[in-house]
Each structure stands twice: as C-alpha cells, then as structure tokens.
Amino acid sequence: MDLGIKGRAALVCAASKGLGRACAVSLAREGVRLTIVARTAGEIERAGREIAADTGATVTPIAADVTTAEGRSKVLAACPDPDILVTNAGGPPPGDFRNWTEADWLKAINANMLTPIALVKATVDGMIARAFGRIVNITSAAVKSPIPVLGLSNGARAGLTGFMAGLARETVRHNVTINNLLPGPFETDRLLRVMGVEAEKAGKGAAGYRREQAALNPAGRFGRPAEFGDACAYLCSAQAGFITGQNLMLDGGAFRSTF
Ligand code: NAP
C-alpha cells in the first residue's frame, strides 16, 4: 500500500533509538524527508546516516533537547514547516511517589505534556494553511492502564491526552489529524531499564523477570519497534485523514477490554 506521503516533510522527536527511530525508519521508507532529533550528537548523526543509507531518504539529524525552549528553537529552525510531526521524549523515571518532589513532577509534566503541546503550537497552523498535517504523539499504554512504578508518566501523559482530544476535533476539518500511539512493552533500552527496576522491587533477577513478563503478554512476547513504526506511518498516511483524536494501544492485547 502506497501511503501517499512521498516528499512530505516530517519532524520526528527523540529518534536516535527505540520507538522514535522506528517511526522515522517507517516514514523514510515511504519517501518522507526527515528531520530527526535526540540530545546526543554522535548518536543522532549515526542514526541519520544509517536511516539514509537503508532507505535512500533525505535525513537531517539535529542534536537538541526537545524539552527546552532553546532545543525546540534549534529543531524548528531546521524544520519550520513539517507536514508530519511525531512528538516523543524520554519517559520519566520509575519510582515511588513518596520520594518525588515538586521539581520531579514539573520535569515530567514539561517533558511529556508541555513539550508536545509547544511543538504542536509551533507547527499546526502551517499544516492547516497547507491543508495537510499528521500529528502523532507517542504516549504510553499507562494512559489507559496505569503502571504503578510509572506514576509520573501516568499523570503527565493523561494531561496531554485530554488536551489533544479537544484540539484533534478542531483541526481535522483542515485535513490535520492528531492521534496518540500508546506503546505497551516494546523491546527498547527504555523497557530494559523499567523492567530492571520492577525486577528489583519484586526481588527477582532481571533476565528471568523479563522472560516471565513477555510470557504473560497475550502475544507471548514483547513488541518489536518496527511494528510500532509502521503503525505510526499509517496514521501519517494520506488515507488516514478521517482518523483523529484516537488512542491506539499497541500492547499485544495486554489491556483487557471488549472494545
Ligand atoms: P529509548 O529506547 O530510551 O529511546 C529514547 C530516545 O529519545 C533516544 O533517542 C534518546 O536520545 C531520545 N531522547 C530522550 N530524551 C530526549 C530529549 N529530551 N530530547 C530529544 N531526544 C530525547 O525509549 P523508547 O522505549 O523508545 O521510549 C520512547 C517513549 O515511549 C518514552 O517516552 C517512553 O516512556 C514511552 N514508552 C515506551 C515503552 C516501551 O516499551 N519501550 C512503553 C511505554 C511508553 P538521547 O538520550 O540522546 O536524547
């Protein structure tokens, strides 16, 4: 299926590895021109070279922290008019809410709620003027089904989801859609870190705990980042113009509900 976005410009945040990179790769395969961002210069430049070599796409890597105003200015200077925006940033650390300070909460709210809103604010009116836009926010399955050790994520992302739900209904008549992808457990560095903390809390070894958790998923495994990237590319497709304000769980069916 040709997704009809060849030649479009995409800004993909937090994309040197993991889920952001998978989204960038899937968009690059569709012939999208990419600007990709991460904080570590060497890593994002390497990712840019590898994605360009594998897909033939034009890739501009930018080393910046998207959670700061300066970082976002740098990114938007490189890609001022994206047709596609994938918001993403590192998730907050796991822990016990009794230990979290106000500063910890503000950091999580800034990274996982205010940063995507700022990026949307900077780009959505251009998309409306050009009558095409696809915005995908990478959030978390924890928005629907909270993970106790990730309380900072559960809270901050719920705020983002509420805001985007309203905006998505205003922009869709201009062919600008806004949707959220909710990852369950995907095989990334982040998953290894979070499972390490959970294993310790449960008094178990990390590798054994991971095997146990994978087996508990209805799919009997964790998700593969490429599966996530392809779902993102579909939501960014020309064909997906009637899908907006949705929260798509990619979790192997771990969240048990009838619909
Ligand atoms: P990951 O493998 O740790 O990759 C994170 C990527 O984000 C890296 O490229 C990192 O590069 C970049 N990054 C982090 N903070 C950044 C910042 N402030 N500005 C720019 N780039 C930044 O993580 P992941 O598993 O792909 O997770 C992506 C998001 O999905 C996170 O918010 C995570 O909480 C959420 N999530 C993941 C899972 C899962 O199973 N993997 C499940 C639920 C939710 P630098 O460090 O160089 O900046």
PDB file of N, CA and C in Angstrom, residues 77-152:
ATOM      1  N   ALA A  77      14.060  25.618  13.614  1.00  0.00           N
ATOM      2  CA  ALA A  77      14.831  26.365  12.604  1.00  0.00           C
ATOM      3  C   ALA A  77      15.232  25.419  11.469  1.00  0.00           C
ATOM      4  N   ALA A  78      15.521  24.167  11.827  1.00  0.00           N
ATOM      5  CA  ALA A  78      15.916  23.178  10.804  1.00  0.00           C
ATOM      6  C   ALA A  78      14.707  22.669  10.030  1.00  0.00           C
ATOM      7  N   CYS A  79      13.555  22.639  10.680  1.00  0.00           N
ATOM      8  CA  CYS A  79      12.340  22.086  10.042  1.00  0.00           C
ATOM      9  C   CYS A  79      11.144  22.949  10.442  1.00  0.00           C
ATOM     10  N   PRO A  80      11.020  24.146   9.849  1.00  0.00           N
ATOM     11  CA  PRO A  80       9.977  25.078  10.307  1.00  0.00           C
ATOM     12  C   PRO A  80       8.556  24.684   9.895  1.00  0.00           C
ATOM     13  N   ASP A  81       8.416  23.937   8.799  1.00  0.00           N
ATOM     14  CA  ASP A  81       7.079  23.640   8.280  1.00  0.00           C
ATOM     15  C   ASP A  81       6.855  22.148   8.053  1.00  0.00           C
ATOM     16  N   PRO A  82       6.910  21.349   9.105  1.00  0.00           N
ATOM     17  CA  PRO A  82       6.690  19.914   8.886  1.00  0.00           C
ATOM     18  C   PRO A  82       5.242  19.633   8.482  1.00  0.00           C
ATOM     19  N   ASP A  83       5.068  18.637   7.621  1.00  0.00           N
ATOM     20  CA  ASP A  83       3.722  18.138   7.296  1.00  0.00           C
ATOM     21  C   ASP A  83       3.319  17.068   8.299  1.00  0.00           C
ATOM     22  N   ILE A  84       4.346  16.454   8.880  1.00  0.00           N
ATOM     23  CA  ILE A  84       4.152  15.348   9.829  1.00  0.00           C
ATOM     24  C   ILE A  84       4.987  15.665  11.068  1.00  0.00           C
ATOM     25  N   LEU A  85       4.359  15.535  12.231  1.00  0.00           N
ATOM     26  CA  LEU A  85       5.075  15.758  13.492  1.00  0.00           C
ATOM     27  C   LEU A  85       4.876  14.535  14.382  1.00  0.00           C
ATOM     28  N   VAL A  86       5.981  13.933  14.788  1.00  0.00           N
ATOM     29  CA  VAL A  86       5.903  12.835  15.762  1.00  0.00           C
ATOM     30  C   VAL A  86       6.541  13.338  17.044  1.00  0.00           C
ATOM     31  N   THR A  87       5.724  13.547  18.076  1.00  0.00           N
ATOM     32  CA  THR A  87       6.286  14.033  19.341  1.00  0.00           C
ATOM     33  C   THR A  87       6.691  12.842  20.205  1.00  0.00           C
ATOM     34  N   ASN A  88       7.806  13.027  20.886  1.00  0.00           N
ATOM     35  CA  ASN A  88       8.346  11.954  21.719  1.00  0.00           C
ATOM     36  C   ASN A  88       9.456  12.569  22.555  1.00  0.00           C
ATOM     37  N   ALA A  89       9.670  12.020  23.725  1.00  0.00           N
ATOM     38  CA  ALA A  89      10.811  12.393  24.570  1.00  0.00           C
ATOM     39  C   ALA A  89      10.997  11.234  25.528  1.00  0.00           C
ATOM     40  N   GLY A  90      12.115  11.188  26.190  1.00  0.00           N
ATOM     41  CA  GLY A  90      12.324  10.106  27.141  1.00  0.00           C
ATOM     42  C   GLY A  90      11.203  10.111  28.172  1.00  0.00           C
ATOM     43  N   GLY A  91      10.821   8.941  28.630  1.00  0.00           N
ATOM     44  CA  GLY A  91       9.792   8.863  29.669  1.00  0.00           C
ATOM     45  C   GLY A  91      10.381   9.196  31.031  1.00  0.00           C
ATOM     46  N   PRO A  92       9.530   9.587  31.979  1.00  0.00           N
ATOM     47  CA  PRO A  92      10.023   9.884  33.330  1.00  0.00           C
ATOM     48  C   PRO A  92      10.546   8.625  34.020  1.00  0.00           C
ATOM     49  N   PRO A  93      11.390   8.793  35.030  1.00  0.00           N
ATOM     50  CA  PRO A  93      11.930   7.611  35.719  1.00  0.00           C
ATOM     51  C   PRO A  93      10.872   6.902  36.547  1.00  0.00           C
ATOM     52  N   PRO A  94      11.016   5.597  36.712  1.00  0.00           N
ATOM     53  CA  PRO A  94      10.114   4.879  37.612  1.00  0.00           C
ATOM     54  C   PRO A  94      10.473   5.178  39.069  1.00  0.00           C
ATOM     55  N   GLY A  95       9.570   4.879  39.971  1.00  0.00           N
ATOM     56  CA  GLY A  95       9.876   5.089  41.392  1.00  0.00           C
ATOM     57  C   GLY A  95       8.620   5.081  42.237  1.00  0.00           C
ATOM     58  N   ASP A  96       8.789   5.573  43.459  1.00  0.00           N
ATOM     59  CA  ASP A  96       7.694   5.611  44.436  1.00  0.00           C
ATOM     60  C   ASP A  96       7.291   7.076  44.645  1.00  0.00           C
ATOM     61  N   PHE A  97       5.992   7.353  44.517  1.00  0.00           N
ATOM     62  CA  PHE A  97       5.559   8.762  44.554  1.00  0.00           C
ATOM     63  C   PHE A  97       5.935   9.455  45.860  1.00  0.00           C
ATOM     64  N   ARG A  98       6.157   8.676  46.907  1.00  0.00           N
ATOM     65  CA  ARG A  98       6.527   9.281  48.192  1.00  0.00           C
ATOM     66  C   ARG A  98       7.868  10.008  48.097  1.00  0.00           C
ATOM     67  N   ASN A  99       8.675   9.608  47.140  1.00  0.00           N
ATOM     68  CA  ASN A  99      10.010  10.214  47.017  1.00  0.00           C
ATOM     69  C   ASN A  99      10.050  11.359  46.002  1.00  0.00           C
ATOM     70  N   TRP A 100       8.951  11.573  45.267  1.00  0.00           N
ATOM     71  CA  TRP A 100       9.004  12.584  44.198  1.00  0.00           C
ATOM     72  C   TRP A 100       8.741  13.976  44.746  1.00  0.00           C
ATOM     73  N   THR A 101       9.578  14.926  44.304  1.00  0.00           N
ATOM     74  CA  THR A 101       9.432  16.319  44.721  1.00  0.00           C
ATOM     75  C   THR A 101       8.581  17.060  43.684  1.00  0.00           C
ATOM     76  N   GLU A 102       8.261  18.301  43.994  1.00  0.00           N
ATOM     77  CA  GLU A 102       7.530  19.125  43.026  1.00  0.00           C
ATOM     78  C   GLU A 102       8.357  19.272  41.748  1.00  0.00           C
ATOM     79  N   ALA A 103       9.674  19.390  41.917  1.00  0.00           N
ATOM     80  CA  ALA A 103      10.556  19.532  40.734  1.00  0.00           C
ATOM     81  C   ALA A 103      10.483  18.281  39.852  1.00  0.00           C
ATOM     82  N   ASP A 104      10.387  17.103  40.459  1.00  0.00           N
ATOM     83  CA  ASP A 104      10.268  15.859  39.666  1.00  0.00           C
ATOM     84  C   ASP A 104       8.970  15.887  38.848  1.00  0.00           C
ATOM     85  N   TRP A 105       7.890  16.326  39.499  1.00  0.00           N
ATOM     86  CA  TRP A 105       6.602  16.390  38.790  1.00  0.00           C
ATOM     87  C   TRP A 105       6.662  17.399  37.641  1.00  0.00           C
ATOM     88  N   LEU A 106       7.253  18.578  37.919  1.00  0.00           N
ATOM     89  CA  LEU A 106       7.295  19.616  36.878  1.00  0.00           C
ATOM     90  C   LEU A 106       8.142  19.157  35.693  1.00  0.00           C
ATOM     91  N   LYS A 107       9.207  18.397  35.979  1.00  0.00           N
ATOM     92  CA  LYS A 107      10.052  17.887  34.894  1.00  0.00           C
ATOM     93  C   LYS A 107       9.259  16.914  34.006  1.00  0.00           C
ATOM     94  N   ALA A 108       8.502  16.030  34.665  1.00  0.00           N
ATOM     95  CA  ALA A 108       7.707  15.057  33.895  1.00  0.00           C
ATOM     96  C   ALA A 108       6.611  15.763  33.094  1.00  0.00           C
ATOM     97  N   ILE A 109       5.946  16.722  33.716  1.00  0.00           N
ATOM     98  CA  ILE A 109       4.871  17.448  33.024  1.00  0.00           C
ATOM     99  C   ILE A 109       5.450  18.247  31.858  1.00  0.00           C
ATOM    100  N   ASN A 110       6.639  18.828  32.064  1.00  0.00           N
ATOM    101  CA  ASN A 110       7.276  19.570  30.969  1.00  0.00           C
ATOM    102  C   ASN A 110       7.610  18.639  29.801  1.00  0.00           C
ATOM    103  N   ALA A 111       8.237  17.507  30.097  1.00  0.00           N
ATOM    104  CA  ALA A 111       8.697  16.618  29.015  1.00  0.00           C
ATOM    105  C   ALA A 111       7.544  15.916  28.309  1.00  0.00           C
ATOM    106  N   ASN A 112       6.557  15.472  29.066  1.00  0.00           N
ATOM    107  CA  ASN A 112       5.556  14.570  28.497  1.00  0.00           C
ATOM    108  C   ASN A 112       4.182  15.194  28.289  1.00  0.00           C
ATOM    109  N   MET A 113       4.068  16.494  28.607  1.00  0.00           N
ATOM    110  CA  MET A 113       2.812  17.188  28.322  1.00  0.00           C
ATOM    111  C   MET A 113       3.082  18.526  27.631  1.00  0.00           C
ATOM    112  N   LEU A 114       3.856  19.403  28.288  1.00  0.00           N
ATOM    113  CA  LEU A 114       4.021  20.759  27.735  1.00  0.00           C
ATOM    114  C   LEU A 114       4.887  20.772  26.476  1.00  0.00           C
ATOM    115  N   THR A 115       5.889  19.887  26.393  1.00  0.00           N
ATOM    116  CA  THR A 115       6.764  19.874  25.201  1.00  0.00           C
ATOM    117  C   THR A 115       5.993  19.502  23.931  1.00  0.00           C
ATOM    118  N   PRO A 116       5.229  18.391  23.934  1.00  0.00           N
ATOM    119  CA  PRO A 116       4.454  18.118  22.713  1.00  0.00           C
ATOM    120  C   PRO A 116       3.472  19.230  22.385  1.00  0.00           C
ATOM    121  N   ILE A 117       2.867  19.839  23.417  1.00  0.00           N
ATOM    122  CA  ILE A 117       1.907  20.929  23.147  1.00  0.00           C
ATOM    123  C   ILE A 117       2.643  22.102  22.488  1.00  0.00           C
ATOM    124  N   ALA A 118       3.848  22.424  22.966  1.00  0.00           N
ATOM    125  CA  ALA A 118       4.618  23.529  22.373  1.00  0.00           C
ATOM    126  C   ALA A 118       4.981  23.223  20.915  1.00  0.00           C
ATOM    127  N   LEU A 119       5.324  21.992  20.632  1.00  0.00           N
ATOM    128  CA  LEU A 119       5.685  21.626  19.252  1.00  0.00           C
ATOM    129  C   LEU A 119       4.462  21.696  18.331  1.00  0.00           C
ATOM    130  N   VAL A 120       3.322  21.272  18.862  1.00  0.00           N
ATOM    131  CA  VAL A 120       2.092  21.360  18.072  1.00  0.00           C
ATOM    132  C   VAL A 120       1.740  22.829  17.822  1.00  0.00           C
ATOM    133  N   LYS A 121       1.869  23.640  18.865  1.00  0.00           N
ATOM    134  CA  LYS A 121       1.540  25.075  18.738  1.00  0.00           C
ATOM    135  C   LYS A 121       2.393  25.721  17.647  1.00  0.00           C
ATOM    136  N   ALA A 122       3.648  25.313  17.566  1.00  0.00           N
ATOM    137  CA  ALA A 122       4.564  25.926  16.600  1.00  0.00           C
ATOM    138  C   ALA A 122       4.323  25.464  15.164  1.00  0.00           C
ATOM    139  N   THR A 123       3.628  24.342  14.983  1.00  0.00           N
ATOM    140  CA  THR A 123       3.555  23.767  13.626  1.00  0.00           C
ATOM    141  C   THR A 123       2.134  23.605  13.073  1.00  0.00           C
ATOM    142  N   VAL A 124       1.135  23.588  13.945  1.00  0.00           N
ATOM    143  CA  VAL A 124      -0.196  23.181  13.476  1.00  0.00           C
ATOM    144  C   VAL A 124      -0.834  24.214  12.544  1.00  0.00           C
ATOM    145  N   ASP A 125      -0.583  25.502  12.754  1.00  0.00           N
ATOM    146  CA  ASP A 125      -1.235  26.492  11.888  1.00  0.00           C
ATOM    147  C   ASP A 125      -0.676  26.443  10.461  1.00  0.00           C
ATOM    148  N   GLY A 126       0.611  26.115  10.336  1.00  0.00           N
ATOM    149  CA  GLY A 126       1.192  25.917   8.997  1.00  0.00           C
ATOM    150  C   GLY A 126       0.544  24.727   8.306  1.00  0.00           C
ATOM    151  N   MET A 127       0.326  23.664   9.064  1.00  0.00           N
ATOM    152  CA  MET A 127      -0.338  22.475   8.491  1.00  0.00           C
ATOM    153  C   MET A 127      -1.746  22.840   8.028  1.00  0.00           C
ATOM    154  N   ILE A 128      -2.462  23.580   8.855  1.00  0.00           N
ATOM    155  CA  ILE A 128      -3.837  23.991   8.498  1.00  0.00           C
ATOM    156  C   ILE A 128      -3.802  24.830   7.218  1.00  0.00           C
ATOM    157  N   ALA A 129      -2.853  25.753   7.138  1.00  0.00           N
ATOM    158  CA  ALA A 129      -2.764  26.625   5.949  1.00  0.00           C
ATOM    159  C   ALA A 129      -2.474  25.803   4.692  1.00  0.00           C
ATOM    160  N   ARG A 130      -1.712  24.714   4.836  1.00  0.00           N
ATOM    161  CA  ARG A 130      -1.359  23.881   3.668  1.00  0.00           C
ATOM    162  C   ARG A 130      -2.368  22.748   3.436  1.00  0.00           C
ATOM    163  N   ALA A 131      -3.374  22.654   4.343  1.00  0.00           N
ATOM    164  CA  ALA A 131      -4.447  21.657   4.225  1.00  0.00           C
ATOM    165  C   ALA A 131      -3.933  20.220   4.264  1.00  0.00           C
ATOM    166  N   PHE A 132      -2.854  19.999   4.970  1.00  0.00           N
ATOM    167  CA  PHE A 132      -2.387  18.635   5.243  1.00  0.00           C
ATOM    168  C   PHE A 132      -1.532  18.651   6.498  1.00  0.00           C
ATOM    169  N   GLY A 133      -1.838  17.777   7.408  1.00  0.00           N
ATOM    170  CA  GLY A 133      -0.998  17.624   8.601  1.00  0.00           C
ATOM    171  C   GLY A 133      -1.316  16.322   9.303  1.00  0.00           C
ATOM    172  N   ARG A 134      -0.283  15.695   9.804  1.00  0.00           N
ATOM    173  CA  ARG A 134      -0.460  14.465  10.587  1.00  0.00           C
ATOM    174  C   ARG A 134       0.402  14.596  11.836  1.00  0.00           C
ATOM    175  N   ILE A 135      -0.251  14.582  12.990  1.00  0.00           N
ATOM    176  CA  ILE A 135       0.475  14.677  14.260  1.00  0.00           C
ATOM    177  C   ILE A 135       0.250  13.377  15.027  1.00  0.00           C
ATOM    178  N   VAL A 136       1.341  12.772  15.431  1.00  0.00           N
ATOM    179  CA  VAL A 136       1.265  11.540  16.227  1.00  0.00           C
ATOM    180  C   VAL A 136       2.071  11.764  17.504  1.00  0.00           C
ATOM    181  N   ASN A 137       1.425  11.602  18.630  1.00  0.00           N
ATOM    182  CA  ASN A 137       2.117  11.713  19.912  1.00  0.00           C
ATOM    183  C   ASN A 137       2.400  10.315  20.438  1.00  0.00           C
ATOM    184  N   ILE A 138       3.663  10.061  20.762  1.00  0.00           N
ATOM    185  CA  ILE A 138       3.986   8.778  21.397  1.00  0.00           C
ATOM    186  C   ILE A 138       3.726   8.959  22.889  1.00  0.00           C
ATOM    187  N   THR A 139       2.727   8.245  23.414  1.00  0.00           N
ATOM    188  CA  THR A 139       2.430   8.366  24.841  1.00  0.00           C
ATOM    189  C   THR A 139       2.753   7.040  25.519  1.00  0.00           C
ATOM    190  N   SER A 140       1.776   6.367  26.064  1.00  0.00           N
ATOM    191  CA  SER A 140       2.066   5.106  26.761  1.00  0.00           C
ATOM    192  C   SER A 140       0.773   4.364  27.037  1.00  0.00           C
ATOM    193  N   ALA A 141       0.863   3.040  27.061  1.00  0.00           N
ATOM    194  CA  ALA A 141      -0.284   2.225  27.485  1.00  0.00           C
ATOM    195  C   ALA A 141      -0.709   2.615  28.896  1.00  0.00           C
ATOM    196  N   ALA A 142       0.232   3.208  29.641  1.00  0.00           N
ATOM    197  CA  ALA A 142      -0.053   3.619  31.021  1.00  0.00           C
ATOM    198  C   ALA A 142      -1.137   4.691  31.085  1.00  0.00           C
ATOM    199  N   VAL A 143      -1.437   5.355  29.956  1.00  0.00           N
ATOM    200  CA  VAL A 143      -2.524   6.344  29.941  1.00  0.00           C
ATOM    201  C   VAL A 143      -3.863   5.638  30.186  1.00  0.00           C
ATOM    202  N   LYS A 144      -4.020   4.437  29.631  1.00  0.00           N
ATOM    203  CA  LYS A 144      -5.288   3.702  29.807  1.00  0.00           C
ATOM    204  C   LYS A 144      -5.226   2.748  30.987  1.00  0.00           C
ATOM    205  N   SER A 145      -4.046   2.213  31.228  1.00  0.00           N
ATOM    206  CA  SER A 145      -3.904   1.159  32.214  1.00  0.00           C
ATOM    207  C   SER A 145      -2.648   1.466  33.033  1.00  0.00           C
ATOM    208  N   PRO A 146      -2.797   2.186  34.139  1.00  0.00           N
ATOM    209  CA  PRO A 146      -1.639   2.734  34.842  1.00  0.00           C
ATOM    210  C   PRO A 146      -0.648   1.684  35.331  1.00  0.00           C
ATOM    211  N   ILE A 147       0.635   2.044  35.272  1.00  0.00           N
ATOM    212  CA  ILE A 147       1.703   1.175  35.769  1.00  0.00           C
ATOM    213  C   ILE A 147       2.191   1.832  37.071  1.00  0.00           C
ATOM    214  N   PRO A 148       2.009   1.150  38.207  1.00  0.00           N
ATOM    215  CA  PRO A 148       2.270   1.808  39.498  1.00  0.00           C
ATOM    216  C   PRO A 148       3.633   2.483  39.605  1.00  0.00           C
ATOM    217  N   VAL A 149       4.720   1.842  39.140  1.00  0.00           N
ATOM    218  CA  VAL A 149       6.045   2.477  39.309  1.00  0.00           C
ATOM    219  C   VAL A 149       6.247   3.669  38.371  1.00  0.00           C
ATOM    220  N   LEU A 150       5.323   3.850  37.419  1.00  0.00           N
ATOM    221  CA  LEU A 150       5.465   4.958  36.461  1.00  0.00           C
ATOM    222  C   LEU A 150       4.416   6.041  36.711  1.00  0.00           C
ATOM    223  N   GLY A 151       4.209   6.379  37.953  1.00  0.00           N
ATOM    224  CA  GLY A 151       3.193   7.380  38.302  1.00  0.00           C
ATOM    225  C   GLY A 151       3.410   8.719  37.622  1.00  0.00           C
ATOM    226  N   LEU A 152       4.669   9.116  37.427  1.00  0.00           N
ATOM    227  CA  LEU A 152       4.941  10.407  36.762  1.00  0.00           C
ATOM    228  C   LEU A 152       4.433  10.367  35.325  1.00  0.00           C
TER     229      LEU A 152
END
